[in-house]
PDB file of C-alpha atoms and ligand atoms in Angstrom:
ATOM      1  CA  MET A   1       0.000   0.000   0.000  1.00  0.00           C
ATOM      2  CA  ALA A   2       1.418   3.368  -1.052  1.00  0.00           C
ATOM      3  CA  ASP A   3       0.652   4.860   2.347  1.00  0.00           C
ATOM      4  CA  HIS A   4       3.228   2.596   3.916  1.00  0.00           C
ATOM      5  CA  ASN A   5       5.999   3.293   1.444  1.00  0.00           C
ATOM      6  CA  GLN A   6       8.342   5.448   3.496  1.00  0.00           C
ATOM      7  CA  THR A   7      11.472   4.837   1.457  1.00  0.00           C
ATOM      8  CA  ALA A   8      13.244   7.912   0.142  1.00  0.00           C
ATOM      9  CA  PRO A   9      14.523   7.957  -3.470  1.00  0.00           C
ATOM     10  CA  GLY A  10      18.179   7.233  -4.225  1.00  0.00           C
ATOM     11  CA  GLU A  11      20.891   8.277  -1.813  1.00  0.00           C
ATOM     12  CA  LEU A  12      18.411  10.175   0.357  1.00  0.00           C
ATOM     13  CA  GLU A  13      17.335   6.805   1.735  1.00  0.00           C
ATOM     14  CA  VAL A  14      20.732   6.555   3.463  1.00  0.00           C
ATOM     15  CA  VAL A  15      20.008   9.903   5.143  1.00  0.00           C
ATOM     16  CA  ARG A  16      16.592   8.629   6.257  1.00  0.00           C
ATOM     17  CA  LYS A  17      18.148   5.462   7.674  1.00  0.00           C
ATOM     18  CA  PHE A  18      20.763   7.543   9.447  1.00  0.00           C
ATOM     19  CA  ILE A  19      18.104   9.811  10.999  1.00  0.00           C
ATOM     20  CA  ASN A  20      16.192   6.714  12.124  1.00  0.00           C
ATOM     21  CA  THR A  21      19.187   5.330  14.030  1.00  0.00           C
ATOM     22  CA  TRP A  22      17.428   7.196  16.815  1.00  0.00           C
ATOM     23  CA  SER A  23      13.903   5.871  17.222  1.00  0.00           C
ATOM     24  CA  ILE A  24      11.099   4.950  19.566  1.00  0.00           C
ATOM     25  CA  PRO A  25      10.303   1.334  18.587  1.00  0.00           C
ATOM     26  CA  ASN A  26       6.683   0.175  18.514  1.00  0.00           C
ATOM     27  CA  ASP A  27       7.247  -2.696  20.933  1.00  0.00           C
ATOM     28  CA  THR A  28       9.192  -0.960  23.701  1.00  0.00           C
ATOM     29  CA  ARG A  29       8.181   2.686  23.184  1.00  0.00           C
ATOM     30  CA  LEU A  30      11.548   3.607  24.660  1.00  0.00           C
ATOM     31  CA  GLU A  31      13.898   6.066  23.011  1.00  0.00           C
ATOM     32  CA  THR A  32      16.608   3.977  21.367  1.00  0.00           C
ATOM     33  CA  ASP A  33      19.928   5.099  19.934  1.00  0.00           C
ATOM     34  CA  ALA A  34      21.593   2.581  17.621  1.00  0.00           C
ATOM     35  CA  LEU A  35      24.624   4.789  16.883  1.00  0.00           C
ATOM     36  CA  PRO A  36      26.806   3.784  19.876  1.00  0.00           C
ATOM     37  CA  GLU A  37      26.668   0.134  18.784  1.00  0.00           C
ATOM     38  CA  LEU A  38      26.977   0.975  15.077  1.00  0.00           C
ATOM     39  CA  THR A  39      30.112   3.050  15.625  1.00  0.00           C
ATOM     40  CA  ARG A  40      31.601   0.428  17.959  1.00  0.00           C
ATOM     41  CA  MET A  41      31.020  -2.609  15.751  1.00  0.00           C
ATOM     42  CA  GLN A  42      32.213  -2.411  12.150  1.00  0.00           C
ATOM     43  CA  ASN A  43      30.097  -5.374  11.020  1.00  0.00           C
ATOM     44  CA  ARG A  44      26.898  -3.748  12.331  1.00  0.00           C
ATOM     45  CA  TRP A  45      27.887  -0.513  10.576  1.00  0.00           C
ATOM     46  CA  SER A  46      28.436  -2.338   7.269  1.00  0.00           C
ATOM     47  CA  GLU A  47      25.044  -4.000   7.602  1.00  0.00           C
ATOM     48  CA  ALA A  48      23.297  -0.705   8.262  1.00  0.00           C
ATOM     49  CA  PHE A  49      25.227   1.365   5.713  1.00  0.00           C
ATOM     50  CA  PRO A  50      26.702  -0.983   3.085  1.00  0.00           C
ATOM     51  CA  GLY A  51      29.641   0.492   1.209  1.00  0.00           C
ATOM     52  CA  LYS A  52      29.673   3.667   3.293  1.00  0.00           C
ATOM     53  CA  ALA A  53      33.005   4.262   4.968  1.00  0.00           C
ATOM     54  CA  ARG A  54      33.528   6.130   8.205  1.00  0.00           C
ATOM     55  CA  SER A  55      36.517   8.408   8.613  1.00  0.00           C
ATOM     56  CA  ARG A  56      38.324   9.378  11.828  1.00  0.00           C
ATOM     57  CA  THR A  57      36.298  12.578  12.110  1.00  0.00           C
ATOM     58  CA  ASP A  58      33.042  10.582  12.145  1.00  0.00           C
ATOM     59  CA  THR A  59      33.053  10.127  15.906  1.00  0.00           C
ATOM     60  CA  LEU A  60      29.962   9.043  17.789  1.00  0.00           C
ATOM     61  CA  THR A  61      29.528  12.562  19.201  1.00  0.00           C
ATOM     62  CA  GLU A  62      29.836  14.176  15.782  1.00  0.00           C
ATOM     63  CA  LEU A  63      27.391  11.762  14.155  1.00  0.00           C
ATOM     64  CA  GLN A  64      24.896  12.243  16.999  1.00  0.00           C
ATOM     65  CA  ARG A  65      25.181  16.002  16.578  1.00  0.00           C
ATOM     66  CA  LEU A  66      24.582  15.719  12.828  1.00  0.00           C
ATOM     67  CA  ARG A  67      21.608  13.409  13.338  1.00  0.00           C
ATOM     68  CA  SER A  68      19.959  15.663  15.888  1.00  0.00           C
ATOM     69  CA  ASP A  69      20.505  18.699  13.623  1.00  0.00           C
ATOM     70  CA  LEU A  70      18.990  16.859  10.646  1.00  0.00           C
ATOM     71  CA  ARG A  71      15.984  15.906  12.771  1.00  0.00           C
ATOM     72  CA  ARG A  72      15.443  19.563  13.599  1.00  0.00           C
ATOM     73  CA  ALA A  73      16.042  20.659  10.010  1.00  0.00           C
ATOM     74  CA  CYS A  74      13.615  18.227   8.430  1.00  0.00           C
ATOM     75  CA  GLN A  75      10.764  19.496  10.593  1.00  0.00           C
ATOM     76  CA  GLY A  76      10.674  22.442   8.196  1.00  0.00           C
ATOM     77  CA  THR A  77      11.233  25.168  10.787  1.00  0.00           C
ATOM     78  CA  ALA A  78      12.876  28.522   9.946  1.00  0.00           C
ATOM     79  CA  ASP A  79      15.763  27.377  12.106  1.00  0.00           C
ATOM     80  CA  GLY A  80      16.423  24.616   9.564  1.00  0.00           C
ATOM     81  CA  ASP A  81      18.258  26.962   7.202  1.00  0.00           C
ATOM     82  CA  ARG A  82      20.686  28.105   9.863  1.00  0.00           C
ATOM     83  CA  ILE A  83      21.327  24.539  11.003  1.00  0.00           C
ATOM     84  CA  LEU A  84      21.975  23.217   7.485  1.00  0.00           C
ATOM     85  CA  ASN A  85      24.068  26.197   6.424  1.00  0.00           C
ATOM     86  CA  ALA A  86      26.399  25.612   9.365  1.00  0.00           C
ATOM     87  CA  TRP A  87      26.997  22.045   8.149  1.00  0.00           C
ATOM     88  CA  PHE A  88      27.420  23.168   4.527  1.00  0.00           C
ATOM     89  CA  ARG A  89      30.016  25.691   5.703  1.00  0.00           C
ATOM     90  CA  ASP A  90      32.026  23.164   7.737  1.00  0.00           C
ATOM     91  CA  ALA A  91      31.766  20.009   5.622  1.00  0.00           C
ATOM     92  CA  ALA A  92      34.431  19.049   3.094  1.00  0.00           C
ATOM     93  CA  LEU A  93      32.359  19.353  -0.063  1.00  0.00           C
ATOM     94  CA  VAL A  94      33.114  19.861  -3.709  1.00  0.00           C
ATOM     95  CA  LEU A  95      30.939  20.881  -6.650  1.00  0.00           C
ATOM     96  CA  ARG A  96      31.070  18.531  -9.575  1.00  0.00           C
ATOM     97  CA  SER A  97      29.629  18.704 -13.034  1.00  0.00           C
ATOM     98  CA  ARG A  98      28.349  15.343 -14.180  1.00  0.00           C
ATOM     99  CA  ILE A  99      26.714  14.202 -17.378  1.00  0.00           C
ATOM    100  CA  ASP A 100      23.601  12.237 -16.529  1.00  0.00           C
ATOM    101  CA  GLU A 101      21.523  10.772 -19.356  1.00  0.00           C
ATOM    102  CA  GLY A 102      22.909  13.316 -21.797  1.00  0.00           C
ATOM    103  CA  ALA A 103      22.284  16.336 -19.562  1.00  0.00           C
ATOM    104  CA  THR A 104      24.959  18.147 -17.590  1.00  0.00           C
ATOM    105  CA  ARG A 105      24.090  18.344 -13.926  1.00  0.00           C
ATOM    106  CA  LEU A 106      25.734  20.005 -10.977  1.00  0.00           C
ATOM    107  CA  THR A 107      26.069  17.855  -7.889  1.00  0.00           C
ATOM    108  CA  VAL A 108      27.557  18.359  -4.461  1.00  0.00           C
ATOM    109  CA  GLU A 109      29.975  15.625  -3.480  1.00  0.00           C
ATOM    110  CA  PRO A 110      32.045  14.891  -0.398  1.00  0.00           C
ATOM    111  CA  ARG A 111      35.712  15.716  -0.811  1.00  0.00           C
ATOM    112  CA  GLY A 112      36.895  12.670   1.103  1.00  0.00           C
ATOM    113  CA  THR A 113      35.435   9.431   2.354  1.00  0.00           C
ATOM    114  CA  GLY A 114      33.833  10.769   5.534  1.00  0.00           C
ATOM    115  CA  PHE A 115      30.314   9.620   6.324  1.00  0.00           C
ATOM    116  CA  ALA A 116      29.133  12.949   7.777  1.00  0.00           C
ATOM    117  CA  ASP A 117      30.381  14.772   4.662  1.00  0.00           C
ATOM    118  CA  TYR A 118      28.606  12.233   2.467  1.00  0.00           C
ATOM    119  CA  ILE A 119      25.342  12.761   4.396  1.00  0.00           C
ATOM    120  CA  VAL A 120      25.642  16.557   4.217  1.00  0.00           C
ATOM    121  CA  ALA A 121      26.354  16.391   0.448  1.00  0.00           C
ATOM    122  CA  THR A 122      23.335  14.130  -0.054  1.00  0.00           C
ATOM    123  CA  VAL A 123      21.103  16.569   1.857  1.00  0.00           C
ATOM    124  CA  ALA A 124      22.416  19.418  -0.351  1.00  0.00           C
ATOM    125  CA  ASN A 125      21.543  17.470  -3.513  1.00  0.00           C
ATOM    126  CA  ALA A 126      18.106  16.623  -2.111  1.00  0.00           C
ATOM    127  CA  ILE A 127      17.415  20.307  -1.429  1.00  0.00           C
ATOM    128  CA  ALA A 128      18.396  21.116  -5.028  1.00  0.00           C
ATOM    129  CA  SER A 129      16.099  18.409  -6.394  1.00  0.00           C
ATOM    130  CA  GLY A 130      13.206  19.403  -4.125  1.00  0.00           C
ATOM    131  CA  GLU A 131      13.143  16.020  -2.407  1.00  0.00           C
ATOM    132  CA  TRP A 132      14.435  17.228   0.943  1.00  0.00           C
ATOM    133  CA  SER A 133      11.120  18.899   1.859  1.00  0.00           C
ATOM    134  CA  ARG A 134       9.435  15.497   1.552  1.00  0.00           C
ATOM    135  CA  LEU A 135      11.655  13.914   4.154  1.00  0.00           C
ATOM    136  CA  LYS A 136       9.686  14.397   7.368  1.00  0.00           C
ATOM    137  CA  THR A 137       9.579  13.245  10.948  1.00  0.00           C
ATOM    138  CA  CYS A 138       6.309  12.051  12.448  1.00  0.00           C
ATOM    139  CA  PRO A 139       5.015  14.431  15.158  1.00  0.00           C
ATOM    140  CA  GLY A 140       3.826  11.385  17.100  1.00  0.00           C
ATOM    141  CA  CYS A 141       6.719   8.940  17.179  1.00  0.00           C
ATOM    142  CA  GLN A 142       9.512  10.984  15.514  1.00  0.00           C
ATOM    143  CA  TRP A 143      10.076   8.314  12.828  1.00  0.00           C
ATOM    144  CA  ALA A 144      11.554   9.758   9.616  1.00  0.00           C
ATOM    145  CA  PHE A 145       9.653   8.911   6.433  1.00  0.00           C
ATOM    146  CA  PHE A 146       9.518  10.106   2.845  1.00  0.00           C
ATOM    147  CA  ASP A 147       6.231  11.678   1.807  1.00  0.00           C
ATOM    148  CA  HIS A 148       5.155  10.065  -1.484  1.00  0.00           C
ATOM    149  CA  THR A 149       1.717  11.717  -1.577  1.00  0.00           C
ATOM    150  CA  ARG A 150       0.854  13.780  -4.633  1.00  0.00           C
ATOM    151  CA  ASN A 151       0.406  17.045  -2.702  1.00  0.00           C
ATOM    152  CA  GLY A 152       3.204  16.414  -0.196  1.00  0.00           C
ATOM    153  CA  GLY A 153       0.794  16.971   2.694  1.00  0.00           C
ATOM    154  CA  LYS A 154       1.474  13.844   4.702  1.00  0.00           C
ATOM    155  CA  ARG A 155       2.145  14.587   8.381  1.00  0.00           C
ATOM    156  CA  TRP A 156       2.100  11.267  10.189  1.00  0.00           C
ATOM    157  CA  CYS A 157       4.233   8.193   9.647  1.00  0.00           C
ATOM    158  CA  GLY A 158       1.105   6.133   8.873  1.00  0.00           C
ATOM    159  CA  MET A 159      -2.612   6.403   9.454  1.00  0.00           C
ATOM    160  CA  THR A 160      -3.046   2.697  10.079  1.00  0.00           C
ATOM    161  CA  LYS A 161      -0.942  -0.046  11.521  1.00  0.00           C
ATOM    162  CA  GLY A 162       0.638  -2.273   8.921  1.00  0.00           C
ATOM    163  CA  GLY A 163       3.984  -3.068   7.414  1.00  0.00           C
ATOM    164  CA  PRO A 164       7.225  -3.570   9.326  1.00  0.00           C
ATOM    165  CA  ASP A 165       7.306  -0.014  10.658  1.00  0.00           C
ATOM    166  CA  GLY A 166       3.553   0.239  11.019  1.00  0.00           C
ATOM    167  CA  ARG A 167       2.239   2.562  13.643  1.00  0.00           C
ATOM    168  CA  ALA A 168      -1.050   4.292  14.096  1.00  0.00           C
ATOM    169  CA  CYS A 169       0.178   7.765  15.047  1.00  0.00           C
ATOM    170  CA  GLY A 170      -2.291   9.631  12.822  1.00  0.00           C
ATOM    171  CA  THR A 171      -5.156   7.479  14.087  1.00  0.00           C
ATOM    172  CA  ILE A 172      -4.061   7.933  17.704  1.00  0.00           C
ATOM    173  CA  ALA A 173      -3.940  11.709  17.163  1.00  0.00           C
ATOM    174  CA  LYS A 174      -7.410  11.710  15.565  1.00  0.00           C
ATOM    175  CA  VAL A 175      -8.871   9.748  18.464  1.00  0.00           C
ATOM    176  CA  ALA A 176      -7.181  12.072  20.964  1.00  0.00           C
ATOM    177  CA  ALA A 177      -8.533  15.136  19.153  1.00  0.00           C
ATOM    178  CA  TYR A 178     -12.024  13.591  19.053  1.00  0.00           C
ATOM    179  CA  ARG A 179     -11.904  12.783  22.780  1.00  0.00           C
ATOM    180  CA  ALA A 180     -10.719  16.317  23.534  1.00  0.00           C
ATOM    181  CA  ARG A 181     -13.650  17.761  21.547  1.00  0.00           C
ATOM    182  CA  GLU A 182     -16.087  15.417  23.289  1.00  0.00           C
ATOM    183  CA  ALA A 183     -14.649  16.375  26.674  1.00  0.00           C
ATOM    184  CA  VAL A 184     -15.172  20.064  25.874  1.00  0.00           C
ATOM    185  CA  LYS A 185     -18.764  19.351  24.757  1.00  0.00           C
ATOM    186  CA  THR A 186     -19.476  17.437  27.963  1.00  0.00           C
ATOM    187  CA  HIS A 187     -17.953  20.218  29.998  1.00  0.00           C
ATOM    188  CA  VAL A 188     -19.966  22.932  28.252  1.00  0.00           C
ATOM    189  CA  GLY A 189     -23.159  20.869  28.209  1.00  0.00           C
TER     190      GLY A 189
HETATM  191 ZN1   ZN B 201       4.496   8.054  13.942  1.00  0.00          ZN
END
């Protein structure tokens, strides 16, 4: 079902996965950070981010800082510009002209092999393509998902439970709003 397709296109999916290394799983409902284990165990890192190297500057602290900044930035607040611009200023990036299906395109690429630089470059390319604004975090559970709807108006991770990451945040919010309205009615009546 299209509603449950949360996967971002191309390289942006790596950014989404990275953002979701912090999550509140359905079963435990406890805030969980996978980054300490991922940065400690190379095999777990390779499983999570195949083919993506980590340089010496990609410390746990630095990656956690990047992740938390990306979470704030993809909520679409005015602050997002300032946050992203600080990363664009500090990251080792290079502009590259590349011929893609006969057309010359300008892409931002990391200068070295650092993971943080790669993520920042990917975010820059996603802003240029317009895809960045469709990467969102659910106001209920904070899960990052890609909005595939035609009008880009999706707010919640999913309206119904279903699929491996299925939650019912939108439904829970609707029920809560309904109960709140009913409570007001009862109070007034
Ligand atoms: Zn949610």
